[in-house]
């Protein structure tokens, strides 16, 4: 699929000056292996990390490094490069390069050719976690993300080259190639908008204490990635899960069940499918103290009240409409899995429910694998297992069958 989508495509790889520049070598090779024609442009700083000769050898073409060099410009300069390409991939995008791209500057071979380029741009950031989290950087990311022409892949989280831990790692080369391919392949969900809730919610009882659960959002984010890979526009309403890869889809961060309900209800009318994979807290403390509650001797009682059921409210809101989204719920059970899940499907007015036995080995919170039973309204039942990514793709495949044909 990746190879087919990239076969014969003309791709520029713009290399920024960060330690991850060495991974751009692998990227150029993998794009070439997938059948793309690749040309490389480098920033001044990138040359400090990898020589242009390396990229010339890997791409089989001269590398644009200096737009003042008459030899380079006369041969295949920044304007020719921009006119030639169908896709521009920038990897790694450093904080500085990101700022310059956002500002529309043209002061090296990458930014000049990018400014002259009219097609889709895939940005793969890599930098120190503090630089990534810097307000200015995040403003630049948000501004570029808001433009449909710019897509992000990564950064991933983990141990960084500088020794810090957090978000800032260049996305895996395979993920960058897949993201590039998805920009060419229309995909079976092209033109569809999928809304997903993921992660836990937090219900605060005072400024420092809350009720929550151990959901990591992995399943929901795997669904988001799979839906994006199939060409859908994706919005994830995400509870607090810490640093995670947010590549190529919109993420709306929320904290409580009420926040999640508000953000979902504001969008559910417009989407083709709503998948509720979040582990929403069913209760919240009746009151939230403005200040930290001081402990006292003896037992303490906490009164809990119900939170909104995000999925049930969304279902009620769209029920009876002529054009309503396909509604998919999750059911985490510890016993009588299918029976309880079927009951939830009926009660919440769903089209499908993904049931899993969270006590089974290799399923449930935090692990990378899952084993689920998908029940549909027509009474069918299907078993799926594998990595959360594989299961996500299979679930999206089933959802695709439930979507009404395109007008
Ligand atoms: N859900 C939701 N909002 C809530 C509770 C649940 O959107 N406040 C969604 C979950 O995302 C999931 C589905 O509803 O898709 C099932 O959630 P679950 O808590 O397992 O089911 P309940 O109907 O709450 O039943 P019970 O707690 O009795 O198992």
XYZ file of N, CA and C in Angstrom, residues 26-226:
603
model
N 18.264 7.580 6.379
C 17.415 6.388 6.308
C 16.085 6.731 5.622
N 15.572 7.925 5.945
C 14.297 8.344 5.355
C 14.413 8.446 3.831
N 15.501 9.068 3.368
C 15.699 9.221 1.921
C 15.764 7.830 1.279
N 16.467 6.921 1.928
C 16.591 5.569 1.384
C 15.241 4.859 1.351
N 14.486 4.973 2.424
C 13.197 4.262 2.494
C 12.184 4.842 1.498
N 12.200 6.162 1.332
C 11.293 6.763 0.332
C 11.660 6.247 -1.054
N 12.959 6.161 -1.301
C 13.444 5.632 -2.583
C 13.024 4.179 -2.764
N 13.151 3.398 -1.696
C 12.743 1.982 -1.757
C 11.262 1.839 -2.047
N 10.465 2.801 -1.547
C 9.016 2.740 -1.774
C 8.664 3.245 -3.180
N 9.673 3.587 -3.956
C 9.428 3.934 -5.357
C 9.401 5.420 -5.643
N 9.587 6.263 -4.592
C 9.537 7.710 -4.822
C 10.842 8.203 -5.455
N 10.752 9.305 -6.205
C 11.947 10.001 -6.671
C 12.233 11.058 -5.615
N 13.440 11.062 -5.097
C 13.724 11.944 -3.960
C 14.853 12.923 -4.294
N 14.619 14.187 -3.973
C 15.672 15.214 -4.035
C 15.813 15.805 -2.638
N 17.025 16.228 -2.318
C 17.270 16.695 -0.948
C 17.713 18.157 -0.939
N 17.180 18.905 0.017
C 17.662 20.262 0.298
C 18.103 20.281 1.758
N 19.156 21.035 2.048
C 19.658 21.059 3.428
C 19.792 22.492 3.925
N 19.561 22.665 5.224
C 19.844 23.977 5.813
C 21.359 24.045 6.070
N 21.816 25.256 6.352
C 23.241 25.437 6.681
C 23.609 24.553 7.863
N 22.739 24.576 8.895
C 23.039 23.830 10.117
C 23.065 22.327 9.855
N 22.209 21.864 8.942
C 22.154 20.419 8.665
C 23.505 19.903 8.189
N 24.227 20.789 7.461
C 25.546 20.369 6.923
C 26.565 20.111 8.026
N 26.276 20.633 9.220
C 27.170 20.384 10.355
C 27.000 18.953 10.874
N 25.888 18.339 10.526
C 25.605 16.998 11.060
C 25.864 15.887 10.030
N 25.460 16.131 8.774
C 25.627 15.126 7.716
C 26.123 15.866 6.477
N 27.003 15.264 5.706
C 27.502 15.981 4.530
C 26.519 15.849 3.368
N 26.481 16.864 2.511
C 25.619 16.783 1.326
C 25.954 15.563 0.469
N 27.220 15.178 0.496
C 27.644 14.028 -0.316
C 26.880 12.758 0.079
N 26.626 12.608 1.360
C 25.873 11.421 1.829
C 24.494 11.398 1.181
N 23.810 12.557 1.216
C 22.463 12.607 0.631
C 22.509 12.493 -0.887
N 23.573 13.011 -1.475
C 23.706 12.881 -2.928
C 23.813 11.400 -3.299
N 24.617 10.671 -2.539
C 24.786 9.241 -2.823
C 23.479 8.488 -2.608
N 22.748 8.862 -1.543
C 21.516 8.124 -1.225
C 20.375 8.448 -2.184
N 20.300 9.711 -2.628
C 19.182 10.092 -3.506
C 19.541 9.947 -4.986
N 20.845 9.879 -5.253
C 21.283 9.759 -6.652
C 21.218 11.081 -7.397
N 21.076 12.197 -6.666
C 21.002 13.519 -7.313
C 21.769 14.540 -6.488
N 22.232 15.623 -7.139
C 22.898 16.684 -6.372
C 21.947 17.242 -5.311
N 22.526 17.733 -4.247
C 21.739 18.230 -3.113
C 21.761 19.757 -3.122
N 20.602 20.370 -2.900
C 20.541 21.831 -2.848
C 20.929 22.289 -1.445
N 22.031 23.005 -1.370
C 22.487 23.469 -0.057
C 22.669 24.981 -0.034
N 22.824 25.571 -1.214
C 23.193 26.983 -1.239
C 22.485 27.670 -2.397
N 21.489 28.490 -2.089
C 20.740 29.109 -3.177
C 21.455 30.320 -3.737
N 22.635 30.647 -3.179
C 23.456 31.716 -3.770
C 24.487 31.144 -4.734
N 24.620 29.804 -4.766
C 25.661 29.192 -5.593
C 25.164 29.093 -7.044
N 25.766 29.865 -7.968
C 25.287 29.871 -9.348
C 25.300 28.473 -9.964
N 26.249 27.646 -9.557
C 26.329 26.303 -10.120
C 25.080 25.504 -9.746
N 24.697 25.581 -8.466
C 23.510 24.842 -8.016
C 22.242 25.454 -8.605
N 22.131 26.771 -8.524
C 20.916 27.436 -8.989
C 20.722 27.271 -10.497
N 21.851 27.321 -11.223
C 21.770 27.198 -12.679
C 21.373 25.794 -13.087
N 21.698 24.829 -12.271
C 21.446 23.432 -12.602
C 20.016 23.027 -12.218
N 19.713 23.037 -10.962
C 18.370 22.651 -10.501
C 18.134 23.391 -9.189
N 17.793 24.668 -9.309
C 17.747 25.555 -8.142
C 16.473 25.427 -7.329
N 16.311 26.370 -6.370
C 15.194 26.223 -5.443
C 13.841 26.329 -6.119
N 13.735 27.152 -7.184
C 12.441 27.275 -7.858
C 12.125 26.033 -8.681
N 13.163 25.500 -9.367
C 12.955 24.275 -10.151
C 12.526 23.135 -9.231
N 13.219 23.063 -8.107
C 12.939 21.999 -7.148
C 11.481 22.090 -6.685
N 11.064 23.304 -6.331
C 9.697 23.517 -5.837
C 8.663 23.176 -6.922
N 8.966 23.515 -8.159
C 8.017 23.228 -9.243
C 7.940 21.745 -9.533
N 9.095 21.080 -9.375
C 9.187 19.651 -9.703
C 8.417 18.778 -8.718
N 8.441 19.154 -7.422
C 7.974 18.233 -6.371
C 6.458 18.168 -6.248
N 5.996 17.003 -5.745
C 4.574 16.839 -5.409
C 4.365 16.875 -3.897
N 5.428 16.595 -3.152
C 5.332 16.588 -1.692
C 6.657 17.075 -1.121
N 6.563 17.863 -0.047
C 7.772 18.338 0.627
C 7.769 17.761 2.046
N 8.774 16.955 2.345
C 8.894 16.407 3.702
C 10.056 17.115 4.385
N 9.829 17.716 5.539
C 10.931 18.342 6.263
C 11.245 17.483 7.496
N 12.478 16.957 7.556
C 12.866 16.059 8.655
C 14.369 16.120 8.857
N 14.849 16.414 10.022
C 14.083 16.855 11.179
C 13.766 18.345 11.091
N 12.605 18.716 11.644
C 12.266 20.138 11.785
C 12.740 20.556 13.175
N 13.708 21.437 13.219
C 14.185 21.945 14.513
C 13.265 23.089 14.953
N 13.408 23.532 16.192
C 12.584 24.642 16.692
C 12.815 25.887 15.838
N 14.077 26.109 15.476
C 14.425 27.288 14.680
C 13.820 27.194 13.279
N 13.934 26.043 12.678
C 13.401 25.865 11.321
C 11.879 26.021 11.329
N 11.246 25.469 12.362
C 9.790 25.580 12.499
C 9.374 27.053 12.559
N 10.107 27.831 13.343
C 9.794 29.253 13.497
C 9.963 29.969 12.157
N 11.024 29.590 11.440
C 11.266 30.264 10.152
C 10.206 29.875 9.127
N 9.795 28.605 9.142
C 8.747 28.169 8.205
C 7.455 28.917 8.510
N 7.125 28.984 9.799
C 5.878 29.655 10.183
C 5.906 31.130 9.778
N 7.085 31.751 9.959
C 7.193 33.186 9.659
C 7.272 33.453 8.155
N 7.441 32.405 7.359
C 7.533 32.593 5.911
C 8.880 33.119 5.478
N 9.918 32.796 6.229
C 11.257 33.278 5.865
C 11.860 32.395 4.771
N 12.824 32.979 4.083
C 13.504 32.242 3.019
C 14.977 32.552 3.090
N 15.681 31.927 4.031
C 17.092 32.279 4.208
C 18.029 31.080 4.169
N 17.557 29.984 3.592
C 18.466 28.872 3.286
C 17.805 28.014 2.201
N 18.464 26.936 1.831
C 17.969 26.140 0.701
C 16.618 25.493 1.013
N 16.397 25.143 2.291
C 15.119 24.495 2.641
C 13.988 25.522 2.630
N 14.181 26.631 3.341
C 13.068 27.591 3.446
C 12.766 28.275 2.111
N 13.791 28.520 1.288
C 13.484 29.160 -0.004
C 12.700 28.208 -0.904
N 13.129 26.952 -0.965
C 12.410 26.013 -1.842
C 11.016 25.726 -1.282
N 10.899 25.707 0.047
C 9.598 25.454 0.664
C 8.641 26.622 0.413
N 9.178 27.849 0.476
C 8.336 29.028 0.221
C 7.776 29.015 -1.191
N 8.572 28.492 -2.117
C 8.151 28.492 -3.518
C 7.288 27.281 -3.854
N 7.105 26.387 -2.886
C 6.379 25.145 -3.134
C 4.899 25.320 -2.792
N 4.010 24.811 -3.654
C 2.567 25.035 -3.439
C 1.822 23.806 -2.914
N 2.492 22.658 -2.844
C 1.799 21.405 -2.518
C 1.788 21.093 -1.026
N 1.435 19.856 -0.680
C 1.378 19.447 0.729
C 2.757 19.319 1.362
N 2.812 19.676 2.641
C 4.088 19.655 3.366
C 3.930 18.767 4.607
N 4.853 17.849 4.771
C 4.847 16.973 5.942
C 6.012 17.363 6.838
N 5.701 17.755 8.073
C 6.744 18.227 8.984
C 7.007 17.177 10.063
N 8.256 16.777 10.230
C 8.620 15.788 11.253
C 9.566 16.450 12.258
N 9.013 17.018 13.332
C 9.854 17.743 14.283
C 10.743 16.816 15.116
N 11.887 17.339 15.508
C 12.770 16.643 16.459
C 13.579 17.710 17.178
N 13.477 17.689 18.491
C 14.221 18.683 19.279
C 14.191 18.280 20.748
N 14.882 19.014 21.560
C 14.861 18.799 23.006
C 13.437 19.049 23.535
N 13.057 18.305 24.564
C 11.676 18.385 25.055
C 11.299 19.796 25.528
N 12.231 20.494 26.151
C 11.908 21.850 26.628
C 11.692 22.778 25.440
N 12.487 22.584 24.386
C 12.308 23.421 23.191
C 10.959 23.113 22.533
N 10.587 21.811 22.516
C 9.297 21.418 21.937
C 8.139 22.001 22.742
N 8.270 21.958 24.060
C 7.164 22.430 24.904
C 7.150 23.947 25.053
N 8.206 24.608 24.608
C 8.267 26.063 24.696
C 7.025 26.688 24.053
N 6.500 27.688 24.733
C 5.267 28.329 24.279
C 5.350 28.810 22.835
N 6.500 29.398 22.497
C 6.683 29.948 21.162
C 6.612 28.823 20.126
N 7.303 27.717 20.441
C 7.301 26.569 19.524
C 5.876 26.042 19.355
N 5.166 25.905 20.482
C 3.806 25.365 20.400
C 2.874 26.300 19.623
N 3.111 27.595 19.751
C 2.328 28.560 18.960
C 2.587 28.347 17.472
N 3.861 28.142 17.143
C 4.218 27.914 15.739
C 3.588 26.629 15.218
N 3.609 25.584 16.056
C 3.010 24.302 15.657
C 1.512 24.504 15.414
N 0.849 25.172 16.362
C -0.603 25.357 16.243
C -0.938 26.151 14.974
N -0.141 27.178 14.690
C -0.425 28.016 13.519
C -0.273 27.203 12.227
N 0.757 26.372 12.167
C 0.964 25.572 10.953
C -0.073 24.458 10.853
N -0.399 23.848 12.007
C -1.397 22.779 12.013
C -2.743 23.278 11.502
N -3.033 24.537 11.764
C -4.327 25.095 11.364
C -4.443 25.210 9.843
N -3.305 25.116 9.158
C -3.344 25.201 7.697
C -3.414 23.792 7.126
N -4.440 23.490 6.348
C -4.612 22.122 5.871
C -3.414 21.595 5.061
N -2.647 22.505 4.485
C -1.523 22.090 3.645
C -0.395 21.489 4.468
N -0.334 21.827 5.744
C 0.765 21.337 6.602
C 0.283 20.197 7.499
N 1.000 19.085 7.441
C 0.679 17.944 8.295
C 1.890 17.671 9.170
N 1.646 17.242 10.390
C 2.756 16.876 11.273
C 2.815 15.371 11.444
N 4.026 14.843 11.565
C 4.181 13.460 11.992
C 5.169 13.497 13.158
N 4.725 12.999 14.327
C 5.541 13.081 15.531
C 5.468 14.474 16.121
N 6.333 14.816 17.076
C 7.434 13.977 17.538
C 6.965 12.889 18.501
N 7.748 11.836 18.607
C 7.458 10.783 19.563
C 8.040 11.148 20.914
N 7.666 10.370 21.923
C 8.203 10.612 23.266
C 9.187 9.512 23.622
N 10.117 9.820 24.498
C 11.068 8.798 24.941
C 12.364 9.451 25.354
N 13.432 8.668 25.362
C 14.755 9.183 25.728
C 15.292 9.962 24.529
N 15.690 11.206 24.737
C 16.186 12.043 23.644
C 17.714 11.983 23.592
N 18.260 12.408 22.442
C 19.714 12.335 22.266
C 20.452 13.123 23.350
N 19.815 14.213 23.838
C 20.450 15.058 24.848
C 20.389 14.432 26.242
N 19.686 13.287 26.379
C 19.596 12.633 27.674
C 18.288 12.927 28.390
N 17.570 13.987 27.965
C 16.282 14.284 28.581
C 15.253 13.252 28.129
N 14.181 13.151 28.912
C 13.111 12.233 28.541
C 11.855 13.050 28.292
N 11.142 12.748 27.209
C 9.902 13.466 26.915
C 9.661 13.516 25.431
N 8.745 14.419 25.021
C 8.415 14.528 23.604
C 9.545 15.243 22.879
N 9.853 14.842 21.689
C 10.890 15.523 20.922
C 11.652 14.600 19.984
N 11.401 13.290 20.085
C 12.101 12.358 19.187
C 11.502 12.427 17.795
N 12.359 12.358 16.797
C 11.865 12.280 15.424
C 10.973 11.043 15.327
N 9.834 11.164 14.636
C 8.956 10.002 14.436
C 9.770 8.897 13.760
N 9.352 7.658 13.948
C 10.049 6.539 13.299
C 10.035 6.762 11.788
N 11.123 6.367 11.138
C 11.214 6.560 9.685
C 10.014 5.908 8.988
N 9.636 4.709 9.446
C 8.487 4.006 8.859
C 7.211 4.839 8.962
N 7.050 5.534 10.094
C 5.836 6.346 10.296
C 5.856 7.559 9.364
N 7.046 8.117 9.128
C 7.134 9.280 8.224
C 6.803 8.848 6.791
N 7.351 7.685 6.406
C 7.078 7.178 5.050
C 5.578 6.891 4.915
N 4.976 6.275 5.947
C 3.538 5.956 5.887
C 2.709 7.231 5.793
N 3.112 8.250 6.562
C 2.369 9.522 6.522
C 2.489 10.157 5.135
N 3.692 10.055 4.546
C 3.893 10.597 3.187
C 2.995 9.852 2.201
N 2.932 8.528 2.358
C 2.115 7.720 1.443
C 0.643 8.085 1.584
N 0.220 8.320 2.849
C -1.211 8.578 3.048
C -1.630 9.904 2.410
N -0.665 10.802 2.185
C -1.009 12.066 1.543
C -1.298 11.880 0.050
N -0.813 10.772 -0.495
C -1.084 10.499 -1.915
C -2.287 9.585 -2.107
N -2.394 8.578 -1.213
C -3.487 7.623 -1.379
C -4.767 8.218 -0.817
N -5.855 8.243 -1.562
C -7.081 8.815 -1.031
C -7.600 8.008 0.167
N -7.444 6.684 0.165
C -7.850 5.874 1.317
C -9.345 5.648 1.360
N -9.777 4.540 1.974
C -11.203 4.196 1.979
C -12.055 5.136 2.842
N -11.410 5.897 3.748
C -12.203 6.817 4.578
C -11.995 8.278 4.157
N -11.455 8.483 2.966
C -11.239 9.862 2.487
C -12.577 10.601 2.457
N -12.558 11.838 2.917
C -13.778 12.640 2.918
C -14.659 12.389 4.132
N -14.267 11.456 5.008
C -15.064 11.171 6.215
C -14.395 11.822 7.418
N -15.196 12.221 8.383
C -14.662 12.838 9.608
C -14.973 11.902 10.775
N -13.945 11.478 11.480
C -14.105 10.548 12.603
C -13.752 11.271 13.908
N -14.673 11.205 14.864
C -14.460 11.811 16.187
C -14.220 10.683 17.188
N -13.185 10.837 17.998
C -12.815 9.760 18.932
C -12.589 10.355 20.325
N -13.124 9.711 21.372
C -12.693 10.095 22.719
C -11.671 9.070 23.173
N -10.663 9.544 23.915
C -9.598 8.625 24.341
C -9.038 9.057 25.682
N -8.457 8.099 26.383
C -7.797 8.392 27.656
C -8.774 8.423 28.819
N -8.274 8.760 29.994
C -9.129 8.821 31.184
C -9.708 10.233 31.348
N -10.528 10.434 32.361
C -10.858 11.808 32.757
C -10.399 11.959 34.204
N -10.281 13.191 34.627
C -9.938 13.464 36.024
C -11.043 14.280 36.642
N -11.482 13.854 37.814
C -12.545 14.574 38.524
C -11.943 15.070 39.839
N -11.646 16.351 39.881
C -10.928 16.915 41.035
C -11.815 17.109 42.262
N -11.263 16.776 43.441
C -11.996 17.106 44.660
C -11.415 18.340 45.329
N -10.156 18.624 45.048
C -9.547 19.896 45.443
C -8.428 20.145 44.425
N -7.668 21.232 44.542
C -6.719 21.533 43.458
C -5.649 20.469 43.230
N -5.436 19.562 44.187
C -4.342 18.604 44.014
C -4.785 17.138 44.041
N -6.073 16.863 44.211
C -6.507 15.463 44.298
C -7.642 15.217 43.305
N -7.596 14.039 42.712
C -8.654 13.732 41.747
C -8.963 12.246 41.705
N -10.139 11.920 41.124
C -10.526 10.527 40.871
C -10.244 10.266 39.402
N -9.583 9.162 39.113
C -9.295 8.850 37.710
C -9.137 7.343 37.543
N -8.527 6.909 36.474
C -8.295 5.482 36.235
C -7.033 5.350 35.393
N -6.502 4.127 35.249
C -5.180 4.013 34.607
C -5.184 4.016 33.076
N -6.254 4.462 32.417
C -6.268 4.464 30.947
C -5.121 5.313 30.395
N -4.459 4.805 29.362
C -3.351 5.549 28.749
C -3.756 6.154 27.404
N -4.972 5.830 26.950
C -5.431 6.362 25.665
C -4.851 5.634 24.462
N -4.091 4.562 24.724
C -3.403 3.878 23.606
C -4.367 3.368 22.540
N -5.460 2.771 22.983
C -6.403 2.208 22.005
C -7.022 3.329 21.167
N -7.421 4.405 21.832
C -8.050 5.516 21.109
C -7.084 6.169 20.133
N -5.824 6.318 20.562
C -4.846 6.938 19.672
C -4.487 6.000 18.517
N -4.509 4.694 18.783
C -4.284 3.733 17.690
C -5.428 3.834 16.678
N -6.641 4.045 17.188
C -7.793 4.213 16.283
C -7.636 5.487 15.454
N -7.154 6.552 16.122
C -6.963 7.829 15.422
C -5.946 7.655 14.293
N -4.871 6.975 14.615
C -3.818 6.775 13.619
C -4.314 5.919 12.457
N -5.084 4.873 12.806
C -5.602 3.988 11.756
C -6.587 4.749 10.858
